[in-house]
């Protein structure tokens, strides 16, 4: 059983994020043939992961080889593996584990800016997976001392990633995103056995959980206040006036505040929508008069449960 190449591409752009070749697995007499074969499929693979492609093929057979393409939508990445055709079942077993590795490093993948060395941290974990949990690599056994030395080198890469994540944590505003970064930081701290980092992360997590609880309460309160103002207007509308003619200052203030708070829950799209809707309540441009009741009803239909607005 043999794997020849593993590539990680950026979905849509087709930019290569990470690659590993195992040319030592190719017999000398096949090396020239395989090089020609790979050149022929390289552009095809790039097209496969680009947004212009409408192909959804997962396994592509080419002669004695198989190309497995697995998309990870949340990371905006595609894993492409070239292996012997006989390895399809083994590939299906190992790919979810490779996806797990990538998710553990989600932040550096999703925010990748072309810095090549940043993704070198993936080397160790992916190779360890292939070496210890599959029959896809034909590699010689390494001693415990060699394994310790390899991990010491990996610790340096982990700490660089940790520092990157720490900087990202300070810049990111949305609580679910901050918590996801914190989880990645904690994993690294545990891997390198840094008890001080672990303690600081736990303290930070407690503060964030407390802040998150307060945020959720504010989301509920602001939405309830906005709805109450609208509901009161529905009840007290005089015969001589329409809903459009009544005052919505309190609804505007609370809906605007609600929208800004759900932005901190990661719900950017909905936040932008209701900031615009809130402004309509105070500006009331004449062209929305016929649809004004529907706009109010849309606000009244918003879920009361603040958990519904969390986007991870």
PDB file of C-alpha atoms in Angstrom, residues 11-305:
ATOM      1  CA  UNK A  11     -10.964  26.045  -2.085  1.00  0.00           C
ATOM      2  CA  UNK A  12     -11.963  28.476  -4.807  1.00  0.00           C
ATOM      3  CA  UNK A  13      -8.560  29.960  -5.565  1.00  0.00           C
ATOM      4  CA  UNK A  14      -6.808  26.617  -6.040  1.00  0.00           C
ATOM      5  CA  UNK A  15      -3.763  28.006  -4.198  1.00  0.00           C
ATOM      6  CA  UNK A  16      -1.561  25.285  -2.756  1.00  0.00           C
ATOM      7  CA  UNK A  17      -1.373  25.638   1.041  1.00  0.00           C
ATOM      8  CA  UNK A  18       0.594  22.527   1.989  1.00  0.00           C
ATOM      9  CA  UNK A  19       2.087  19.537   0.235  1.00  0.00           C
ATOM     10  CA  UNK A  20       4.051  16.411   0.977  1.00  0.00           C
ATOM     11  CA  UNK A  21       5.566  14.074  -1.601  1.00  0.00           C
ATOM     12  CA  UNK A  22       6.710  10.533  -0.871  1.00  0.00           C
ATOM     13  CA  UNK A  23       8.951   9.876  -3.854  1.00  0.00           C
ATOM     14  CA  UNK A  24      10.806   7.243  -1.860  1.00  0.00           C
ATOM     15  CA  UNK A  25       7.695   5.108  -2.330  1.00  0.00           C
ATOM     16  CA  UNK A  26       8.079   5.152  -6.127  1.00  0.00           C
ATOM     17  CA  UNK A  27      10.272   2.520  -7.664  1.00  0.00           C
ATOM     18  CA  UNK A  28      13.085   3.849  -9.860  1.00  0.00           C
ATOM     19  CA  UNK A  29      11.666   2.410 -13.044  1.00  0.00           C
ATOM     20  CA  UNK A  30       8.336   4.177 -12.380  1.00  0.00           C
ATOM     21  CA  UNK A  31       9.748   7.518 -11.292  1.00  0.00           C
ATOM     22  CA  UNK A  32      10.014   9.114 -14.753  1.00  0.00           C
ATOM     23  CA  UNK A  33       6.573   7.796 -15.750  1.00  0.00           C
ATOM     24  CA  UNK A  34       5.013   9.073 -12.538  1.00  0.00           C
ATOM     25  CA  UNK A  35       6.597  12.523 -12.949  1.00  0.00           C
ATOM     26  CA  UNK A  36       4.974  12.830 -16.379  1.00  0.00           C
ATOM     27  CA  UNK A  37       1.680  11.560 -14.964  1.00  0.00           C
ATOM     28  CA  UNK A  38       1.716  14.077 -12.121  1.00  0.00           C
ATOM     29  CA  UNK A  39       2.458  16.991 -14.466  1.00  0.00           C
ATOM     30  CA  UNK A  40      -0.585  15.989 -16.512  1.00  0.00           C
ATOM     31  CA  UNK A  41      -2.968  15.928 -13.546  1.00  0.00           C
ATOM     32  CA  UNK A  42      -1.689  18.984 -11.665  1.00  0.00           C
ATOM     33  CA  UNK A  43      -3.782  21.499 -13.608  1.00  0.00           C
ATOM     34  CA  UNK A  44      -6.763  19.142 -13.466  1.00  0.00           C
ATOM     35  CA  UNK A  45      -6.568  18.970  -9.661  1.00  0.00           C
ATOM     36  CA  UNK A  46      -6.323  22.760  -9.389  1.00  0.00           C
ATOM     37  CA  UNK A  47      -9.434  23.120 -11.539  1.00  0.00           C
ATOM     38  CA  UNK A  48     -11.180  20.514  -9.416  1.00  0.00           C
ATOM     39  CA  UNK A  49     -10.842  22.631  -6.282  1.00  0.00           C
ATOM     40  CA  UNK A  50     -11.562  25.983  -7.936  1.00  0.00           C
ATOM     41  CA  UNK A  51     -14.916  27.692  -7.554  1.00  0.00           C
ATOM     42  CA  UNK A  52     -15.398  27.612 -11.317  1.00  0.00           C
ATOM     43  CA  UNK A  53     -15.517  23.851 -11.317  1.00  0.00           C
ATOM     44  CA  UNK A  54     -18.922  22.202 -11.063  1.00  0.00           C
ATOM     45  CA  UNK A  55     -17.391  18.765 -10.551  1.00  0.00           C
ATOM     46  CA  UNK A  56     -18.217  17.009  -7.292  1.00  0.00           C
ATOM     47  CA  UNK A  57     -16.197  13.852  -7.856  1.00  0.00           C
ATOM     48  CA  UNK A  58     -14.541  12.546  -4.723  1.00  0.00           C
ATOM     49  CA  UNK A  59     -12.486   9.694  -6.161  1.00  0.00           C
ATOM     50  CA  UNK A  60     -10.969   9.831  -9.621  1.00  0.00           C
ATOM     51  CA  UNK A  61      -9.289   6.777 -11.034  1.00  0.00           C
ATOM     52  CA  UNK A  62      -6.385   7.243 -13.426  1.00  0.00           C
ATOM     53  CA  UNK A  63      -4.788   3.996 -14.506  1.00  0.00           C
ATOM     54  CA  UNK A  64      -3.393   2.266 -11.440  1.00  0.00           C
ATOM     55  CA  UNK A  65      -3.737   5.407  -9.336  1.00  0.00           C
ATOM     56  CA  UNK A  66      -6.558   7.082  -7.429  1.00  0.00           C
ATOM     57  CA  UNK A  67      -6.984  10.799  -6.719  1.00  0.00           C
ATOM     58  CA  UNK A  68      -9.095  11.419  -3.632  1.00  0.00           C
ATOM     59  CA  UNK A  69     -10.494  14.945  -3.272  1.00  0.00           C
ATOM     60  CA  UNK A  70     -12.155  15.858   0.036  1.00  0.00           C
ATOM     61  CA  UNK A  71     -13.509  19.345   0.666  1.00  0.00           C
ATOM     62  CA  UNK A  72     -13.615  20.846   4.176  1.00  0.00           C
ATOM     63  CA  UNK A  73     -16.089  23.689   3.786  1.00  0.00           C
ATOM     64  CA  UNK A  74     -15.572  25.253   7.228  1.00  0.00           C
ATOM     65  CA  UNK A  75     -11.866  25.637   6.551  1.00  0.00           C
ATOM     66  CA  UNK A  76     -12.209  26.624   2.895  1.00  0.00           C
ATOM     67  CA  UNK A  77      -9.763  23.868   1.992  1.00  0.00           C
ATOM     68  CA  UNK A  78      -9.519  20.704  -0.088  1.00  0.00           C
ATOM     69  CA  UNK A  79      -7.382  17.674   0.699  1.00  0.00           C
ATOM     70  CA  UNK A  80      -6.111  15.898  -2.421  1.00  0.00           C
ATOM     71  CA  UNK A  81      -4.327  12.554  -2.051  1.00  0.00           C
ATOM     72  CA  UNK A  82      -2.744  10.526  -4.837  1.00  0.00           C
ATOM     73  CA  UNK A  83      -2.288   6.849  -4.001  1.00  0.00           C
ATOM     74  CA  UNK A  84      -2.400   3.392  -5.480  1.00  0.00           C
ATOM     75  CA  UNK A  85      -5.872   2.409  -6.629  1.00  0.00           C
ATOM     76  CA  UNK A  86      -5.812  -0.536  -4.209  1.00  0.00           C
ATOM     77  CA  UNK A  87      -5.606   1.880  -1.258  1.00  0.00           C
ATOM     78  CA  UNK A  88      -9.103   3.364  -1.530  1.00  0.00           C
ATOM     79  CA  UNK A  89     -10.455   1.703   1.625  1.00  0.00           C
ATOM     80  CA  UNK A  90      -7.375   2.653   3.629  1.00  0.00           C
ATOM     81  CA  UNK A  91      -7.725   6.254   2.409  1.00  0.00           C
ATOM     82  CA  UNK A  92     -11.343   6.419   3.558  1.00  0.00           C
ATOM     83  CA  UNK A  93     -10.213   5.408   7.045  1.00  0.00           C
ATOM     84  CA  UNK A  94      -7.392   7.928   7.350  1.00  0.00           C
ATOM     85  CA  UNK A  95      -8.961  11.020   5.695  1.00  0.00           C
ATOM     86  CA  UNK A  96     -11.330  11.861   8.620  1.00  0.00           C
ATOM     87  CA  UNK A  97      -8.282  11.786  10.909  1.00  0.00           C
ATOM     88  CA  UNK A  98      -6.372  14.153   8.620  1.00  0.00           C
ATOM     89  CA  UNK A  99      -9.429  16.446   8.641  1.00  0.00           C
ATOM     90  CA  UNK A 100      -9.280  16.321  12.449  1.00  0.00           C
ATOM     91  CA  UNK A 101      -5.656  17.482  12.339  1.00  0.00           C
ATOM     92  CA  UNK A 102      -6.574  20.412  10.071  1.00  0.00           C
ATOM     93  CA  UNK A 103      -9.480  21.443  12.299  1.00  0.00           C
ATOM     94  CA  UNK A 104      -7.113  21.535  15.259  1.00  0.00           C
ATOM     95  CA  UNK A 105      -5.166  24.173  13.322  1.00  0.00           C
ATOM     96  CA  UNK A 106      -8.214  25.910  11.838  1.00  0.00           C
ATOM     97  CA  UNK A 107      -7.151  29.489  12.530  1.00  0.00           C
ATOM     98  CA  UNK A 108      -3.821  29.344  10.685  1.00  0.00           C
ATOM     99  CA  UNK A 109      -5.527  27.693   7.699  1.00  0.00           C
ATOM    100  CA  UNK A 110      -8.483  30.069   7.450  1.00  0.00           C
ATOM    101  CA  UNK A 111      -6.285  33.150   7.861  1.00  0.00           C
ATOM    102  CA  UNK A 112      -3.358  31.939   5.770  1.00  0.00           C
ATOM    103  CA  UNK A 113      -1.668  34.896   4.081  1.00  0.00           C
ATOM    104  CA  UNK A 114       0.949  33.118   1.992  1.00  0.00           C
ATOM    105  CA  UNK A 115       3.448  32.642   4.832  1.00  0.00           C
ATOM    106  CA  UNK A 116       4.775  29.192   3.921  1.00  0.00           C
ATOM    107  CA  UNK A 117       6.472  28.285   7.213  1.00  0.00           C
ATOM    108  CA  UNK A 118       3.274  28.836   9.222  1.00  0.00           C
ATOM    109  CA  UNK A 119       1.699  25.634   7.889  1.00  0.00           C
ATOM    110  CA  UNK A 120       4.836  23.556   8.511  1.00  0.00           C
ATOM    111  CA  UNK A 121       3.300  22.786  11.894  1.00  0.00           C
ATOM    112  CA  UNK A 122       1.015  20.318  10.056  1.00  0.00           C
ATOM    113  CA  UNK A 123       3.935  18.120   8.935  1.00  0.00           C
ATOM    114  CA  UNK A 124       4.466  16.242  12.170  1.00  0.00           C
ATOM    115  CA  UNK A 125       0.845  15.361  12.966  1.00  0.00           C
ATOM    116  CA  UNK A 126      -0.071  14.266   9.433  1.00  0.00           C
ATOM    117  CA  UNK A 127       3.067  12.146   9.059  1.00  0.00           C
ATOM    118  CA  UNK A 128       2.515  10.580  12.479  1.00  0.00           C
ATOM    119  CA  UNK A 129      -1.013   9.664  11.434  1.00  0.00           C
ATOM    120  CA  UNK A 130       0.187   8.008   8.253  1.00  0.00           C
ATOM    121  CA  UNK A 131       3.041   6.262  10.011  1.00  0.00           C
ATOM    122  CA  UNK A 132       1.200   4.961  13.082  1.00  0.00           C
ATOM    123  CA  UNK A 133      -2.447   4.636  12.056  1.00  0.00           C
ATOM    124  CA  UNK A 134      -2.345   3.444   8.460  1.00  0.00           C
ATOM    125  CA  UNK A 135      -0.478   1.156   6.091  1.00  0.00           C
ATOM    126  CA  UNK A 136      -0.054   3.916   3.523  1.00  0.00           C
ATOM    127  CA  UNK A 137       3.599   4.625   4.250  1.00  0.00           C
ATOM    128  CA  UNK A 138       6.403   2.141   3.952  1.00  0.00           C
ATOM    129  CA  UNK A 139       8.826   3.749   6.414  1.00  0.00           C
ATOM    130  CA  UNK A 140      11.557   2.365   8.602  1.00  0.00           C
ATOM    131  CA  UNK A 141      11.088   2.249  12.367  1.00  0.00           C
ATOM    132  CA  UNK A 142      12.671   5.134  14.281  1.00  0.00           C
ATOM    133  CA  UNK A 143      14.201   4.962  17.743  1.00  0.00           C
ATOM    134  CA  UNK A 144      12.694   6.583  20.834  1.00  0.00           C
ATOM    135  CA  UNK A 145      15.550   9.081  20.887  1.00  0.00           C
ATOM    136  CA  UNK A 146      14.914  10.050  17.255  1.00  0.00           C
ATOM    137  CA  UNK A 147      11.224  10.413  18.012  1.00  0.00           C
ATOM    138  CA  UNK A 148      12.010  12.706  20.976  1.00  0.00           C
ATOM    139  CA  UNK A 149      14.254  14.861  18.811  1.00  0.00           C
ATOM    140  CA  UNK A 150      11.567  15.129  16.145  1.00  0.00           C
ATOM    141  CA  UNK A 151       9.026  16.227  18.755  1.00  0.00           C
ATOM    142  CA  UNK A 152      11.422  18.818  20.212  1.00  0.00           C
ATOM    143  CA  UNK A 153      11.618  20.381  16.754  1.00  0.00           C
ATOM    144  CA  UNK A 154       7.823  20.241  16.542  1.00  0.00           C
ATOM    145  CA  UNK A 155       7.484  22.045  19.891  1.00  0.00           C
ATOM    146  CA  UNK A 156       9.184  25.084  18.359  1.00  0.00           C
ATOM    147  CA  UNK A 157       6.567  25.104  15.585  1.00  0.00           C
ATOM    148  CA  UNK A 158       3.749  24.666  18.121  1.00  0.00           C
ATOM    149  CA  UNK A 159       4.968  27.650  20.142  1.00  0.00           C
ATOM    150  CA  UNK A 160       5.130  29.820  17.030  1.00  0.00           C
ATOM    151  CA  UNK A 161       1.547  28.852  16.266  1.00  0.00           C
ATOM    152  CA  UNK A 162       0.591  29.586  19.883  1.00  0.00           C
ATOM    153  CA  UNK A 163       2.003  33.120  19.607  1.00  0.00           C
ATOM    154  CA  UNK A 164       0.140  33.637  16.339  1.00  0.00           C
ATOM    155  CA  UNK A 165      -3.107  32.465  17.978  1.00  0.00           C
ATOM    156  CA  UNK A 166      -2.520  34.731  20.973  1.00  0.00           C
ATOM    157  CA  UNK A 167      -2.265  37.748  18.674  1.00  0.00           C
ATOM    158  CA  UNK A 168      -5.380  36.653  16.778  1.00  0.00           C
ATOM    159  CA  UNK A 169      -7.275  36.225  20.060  1.00  0.00           C
ATOM    160  CA  UNK A 170      -6.605  39.865  20.976  1.00  0.00           C
ATOM    161  CA  UNK A 171      -7.817  41.097  17.568  1.00  0.00           C
ATOM    162  CA  UNK A 172     -10.968  38.985  17.171  1.00  0.00           C
ATOM    163  CA  UNK A 173     -14.191  40.418  18.661  1.00  0.00           C
ATOM    164  CA  UNK A 174     -16.806  37.669  18.240  1.00  0.00           C
ATOM    165  CA  UNK A 175     -17.023  35.468  21.349  1.00  0.00           C
ATOM    166  CA  UNK A 176     -17.510  32.088  19.585  1.00  0.00           C
ATOM    167  CA  UNK A 177     -14.455  32.814  17.422  1.00  0.00           C
ATOM    168  CA  UNK A 178     -12.402  33.830  20.461  1.00  0.00           C
ATOM    169  CA  UNK A 179     -13.415  30.626  22.251  1.00  0.00           C
ATOM    170  CA  UNK A 180     -12.433  28.533  19.217  1.00  0.00           C
ATOM    171  CA  UNK A 181      -8.996  30.183  19.205  1.00  0.00           C
ATOM    172  CA  UNK A 182      -8.689  29.644  22.954  1.00  0.00           C
ATOM    173  CA  UNK A 183      -9.414  25.927  22.461  1.00  0.00           C
ATOM    174  CA  UNK A 184      -6.619  25.720  19.883  1.00  0.00           C
ATOM    175  CA  UNK A 185      -4.266  27.530  22.265  1.00  0.00           C
ATOM    176  CA  UNK A 186      -5.134  25.141  25.082  1.00  0.00           C
ATOM    177  CA  UNK A 187      -4.469  22.105  22.897  1.00  0.00           C
ATOM    178  CA  UNK A 188      -0.995  23.405  22.075  1.00  0.00           C
ATOM    179  CA  UNK A 189      -0.276  24.266  25.711  1.00  0.00           C
ATOM    180  CA  UNK A 190      -1.218  20.699  26.671  1.00  0.00           C
ATOM    181  CA  UNK A 191       0.880  19.192  23.875  1.00  0.00           C
ATOM    182  CA  UNK A 192       3.996  21.066  25.002  1.00  0.00           C
ATOM    183  CA  UNK A 193       3.078  20.512  28.660  1.00  0.00           C
ATOM    184  CA  UNK A 194       3.230  24.192  29.625  1.00  0.00           C
ATOM    185  CA  UNK A 195       1.291  24.356  32.908  1.00  0.00           C
ATOM    186  CA  UNK A 196       1.536  28.161  33.197  1.00  0.00           C
ATOM    187  CA  UNK A 197      -0.043  28.633  29.781  1.00  0.00           C
ATOM    188  CA  UNK A 198      -2.783  26.139  30.678  1.00  0.00           C
ATOM    189  CA  UNK A 199      -3.567  28.018  33.911  1.00  0.00           C
ATOM    190  CA  UNK A 200      -3.732  31.385  32.108  1.00  0.00           C
ATOM    191  CA  UNK A 201      -6.038  29.915  29.472  1.00  0.00           C
ATOM    192  CA  UNK A 202      -8.381  28.488  32.130  1.00  0.00           C
ATOM    193  CA  UNK A 203      -8.543  31.878  33.871  1.00  0.00           C
ATOM    194  CA  UNK A 204      -9.277  33.550  30.545  1.00  0.00           C
ATOM    195  CA  UNK A 205     -11.968  30.974  29.777  1.00  0.00           C
ATOM    196  CA  UNK A 206     -13.737  31.680  33.082  1.00  0.00           C
ATOM    197  CA  UNK A 207     -13.747  35.418  32.363  1.00  0.00           C
ATOM    198  CA  UNK A 208     -15.048  34.831  28.855  1.00  0.00           C
ATOM    199  CA  UNK A 209     -17.825  32.512  30.037  1.00  0.00           C
ATOM    200  CA  UNK A 210     -18.932  35.183  32.497  1.00  0.00           C
ATOM    201  CA  UNK A 211     -18.836  37.866  29.785  1.00  0.00           C
ATOM    202  CA  UNK A 212     -20.721  35.567  27.423  1.00  0.00           C
ATOM    203  CA  UNK A 213     -23.501  35.044  29.974  1.00  0.00           C
ATOM    204  CA  UNK A 214     -23.841  38.815  30.364  1.00  0.00           C
ATOM    205  CA  UNK A 215     -23.867  39.295  26.597  1.00  0.00           C
ATOM    206  CA  UNK A 216     -26.657  36.735  26.187  1.00  0.00           C
ATOM    207  CA  UNK A 217     -28.748  38.522  28.801  1.00  0.00           C
ATOM    208  CA  UNK A 218     -28.271  41.839  27.004  1.00  0.00           C
ATOM    209  CA  UNK A 219     -29.321  40.290  23.684  1.00  0.00           C
ATOM    210  CA  UNK A 220     -32.541  39.053  25.318  1.00  0.00           C
ATOM    211  CA  UNK A 221     -33.261  42.366  27.031  1.00  0.00           C
ATOM    212  CA  UNK A 222     -32.660  44.586  24.003  1.00  0.00           C
ATOM    213  CA  UNK A 223     -34.796  42.407  21.750  1.00  0.00           C
ATOM    214  CA  UNK A 224     -37.604  42.199  24.323  1.00  0.00           C
ATOM    215  CA  UNK A 225     -37.605  46.008  24.721  1.00  0.00           C
ATOM    216  CA  UNK A 226     -37.734  46.541  20.944  1.00  0.00           C
ATOM    217  CA  UNK A 227     -40.618  44.102  20.604  1.00  0.00           C
ATOM    218  CA  UNK A 228     -42.485  45.688  23.498  1.00  0.00           C
ATOM    219  CA  UNK A 229     -42.397  49.104  21.857  1.00  0.00           C
ATOM    220  CA  UNK A 230     -43.669  47.677  18.560  1.00  0.00           C
ATOM    221  CA  UNK A 231     -46.338  45.608  20.339  1.00  0.00           C
ATOM    222  CA  UNK A 232     -47.580  48.694  22.205  1.00  0.00           C
ATOM    223  CA  UNK A 233     -47.930  50.559  18.913  1.00  0.00           C
ATOM    224  CA  UNK A 234     -49.901  47.666  17.440  1.00  0.00           C
ATOM    225  CA  UNK A 235     -52.283  47.892  20.410  1.00  0.00           C
ATOM    226  CA  UNK A 236     -52.736  51.664  20.614  1.00  0.00           C
ATOM    227  CA  UNK A 237     -52.847  52.638  16.947  1.00  0.00           C
ATOM    228  CA  UNK A 238     -55.527  55.324  16.572  1.00  0.00           C
ATOM    229  CA  UNK A 239     -58.049  55.155  13.760  1.00  0.00           C
ATOM    230  CA  UNK A 240     -56.710  58.376  12.235  1.00  0.00           C
ATOM    231  CA  UNK A 241     -53.124  57.111  11.991  1.00  0.00           C
ATOM    232  CA  UNK A 242     -51.236  54.222  10.480  1.00  0.00           C
ATOM    233  CA  UNK A 243     -48.409  52.251  12.096  1.00  0.00           C
ATOM    234  CA  UNK A 244     -46.017  54.218   9.943  1.00  0.00           C
ATOM    235  CA  UNK A 245     -47.029  57.480  11.670  1.00  0.00           C
ATOM    236  CA  UNK A 246     -46.256  56.329  15.225  1.00  0.00           C
ATOM    237  CA  UNK A 247     -42.987  56.834  17.128  1.00  0.00           C
ATOM    238  CA  UNK A 248     -40.373  54.050  17.230  1.00  0.00           C
ATOM    239  CA  UNK A 249     -37.485  55.748  19.017  1.00  0.00           C
ATOM    240  CA  UNK A 250     -37.297  53.122  21.793  1.00  0.00           C
ATOM    241  CA  UNK A 251     -37.606  50.308  19.256  1.00  0.00           C
ATOM    242  CA  UNK A 252     -34.793  51.852  17.216  1.00  0.00           C
ATOM    243  CA  UNK A 253     -32.438  52.206  20.200  1.00  0.00           C
ATOM    244  CA  UNK A 254     -33.012  48.659  21.420  1.00  0.00           C
ATOM    245  CA  UNK A 255     -33.002  46.985  18.018  1.00  0.00           C
ATOM    246  CA  UNK A 256     -29.763  48.777  17.133  1.00  0.00           C
ATOM    247  CA  UNK A 257     -28.212  47.622  20.407  1.00  0.00           C
ATOM    248  CA  UNK A 258     -29.503  44.081  19.829  1.00  0.00           C
ATOM    249  CA  UNK A 259     -27.887  44.015  16.386  1.00  0.00           C
ATOM    250  CA  UNK A 260     -24.539  45.182  17.738  1.00  0.00           C
ATOM    251  CA  UNK A 261     -24.607  42.504  20.431  1.00  0.00           C
ATOM    252  CA  UNK A 262     -25.376  39.620  18.077  1.00  0.00           C
ATOM    253  CA  UNK A 263     -22.371  40.762  16.055  1.00  0.00           C
ATOM    254  CA  UNK A 264     -20.343  39.712  19.112  1.00  0.00           C
ATOM    255  CA  UNK A 265     -22.049  36.312  18.885  1.00  0.00           C
ATOM    256  CA  UNK A 266     -20.538  35.896  15.436  1.00  0.00           C
ATOM    257  CA  UNK A 267     -23.757  36.657  13.555  1.00  0.00           C
ATOM    258  CA  UNK A 268     -22.328  39.361  11.322  1.00  0.00           C
ATOM    259  CA  UNK A 269     -24.857  38.996   8.488  1.00  0.00           C
ATOM    260  CA  UNK A 270     -27.925  39.257  10.723  1.00  0.00           C
ATOM    261  CA  UNK A 271     -26.350  42.115  12.661  1.00  0.00           C
ATOM    262  CA  UNK A 272     -25.856  44.150   9.476  1.00  0.00           C
ATOM    263  CA  UNK A 273     -29.440  43.458   8.423  1.00  0.00           C
ATOM    264  CA  UNK A 274     -31.019  44.677  11.663  1.00  0.00           C
ATOM    265  CA  UNK A 275     -28.778  47.732  11.993  1.00  0.00           C
ATOM    266  CA  UNK A 276     -30.276  48.804   8.656  1.00  0.00           C
ATOM    267  CA  UNK A 277     -33.796  47.856   9.798  1.00  0.00           C
ATOM    268  CA  UNK A 278     -33.336  49.832  13.031  1.00  0.00           C
ATOM    269  CA  UNK A 279     -32.401  52.930  11.039  1.00  0.00           C
ATOM    270  CA  UNK A 280     -35.575  52.512   8.959  1.00  0.00           C
ATOM    271  CA  UNK A 281     -37.623  52.769  12.172  1.00  0.00           C
ATOM    272  CA  UNK A 282     -36.220  56.217  12.926  1.00  0.00           C
ATOM    273  CA  UNK A 283     -35.717  57.567   9.370  1.00  0.00           C
ATOM    274  CA  UNK A 284     -38.963  56.140   7.927  1.00  0.00           C
ATOM    275  CA  UNK A 285     -38.324  56.943   4.246  1.00  0.00           C
ATOM    276  CA  UNK A 286     -41.670  57.339   2.414  1.00  0.00           C
ATOM    277  CA  UNK A 287     -40.955  54.501  -0.025  1.00  0.00           C
ATOM    278  CA  UNK A 288     -41.181  51.875   2.758  1.00  0.00           C
ATOM    279  CA  UNK A 289     -44.615  52.973   4.013  1.00  0.00           C
ATOM    280  CA  UNK A 290     -46.516  50.169   2.274  1.00  0.00           C
ATOM    281  CA  UNK A 291     -44.095  47.549   3.609  1.00  0.00           C
ATOM    282  CA  UNK A 292     -43.699  49.045   7.069  1.00  0.00           C
ATOM    283  CA  UNK A 293     -46.099  46.657   8.788  1.00  0.00           C
ATOM    284  CA  UNK A 294     -44.234  43.684   7.312  1.00  0.00           C
ATOM    285  CA  UNK A 295     -40.951  45.126   8.596  1.00  0.00           C
ATOM    286  CA  UNK A 296     -42.415  45.349  12.105  1.00  0.00           C
ATOM    287  CA  UNK A 297     -43.809  41.819  11.911  1.00  0.00           C
ATOM    288  CA  UNK A 298     -40.407  40.554  10.836  1.00  0.00           C
ATOM    289  CA  UNK A 299     -38.891  42.024  14.004  1.00  0.00           C
ATOM    290  CA  UNK A 300     -41.647  40.505  16.138  1.00  0.00           C
ATOM    291  CA  UNK A 301     -40.908  37.077  14.619  1.00  0.00           C
ATOM    292  CA  UNK A 302     -37.260  37.124  15.723  1.00  0.00           C
ATOM    293  CA  UNK A 303     -36.493  34.229  18.131  1.00  0.00           C
ATOM    294  CA  UNK A 304     -36.396  35.228  21.792  1.00  0.00           C
ATOM    295  CA  UNK A 305     -33.748  32.623  22.648  1.00  0.00           C
TER     296      UNK A 305
END
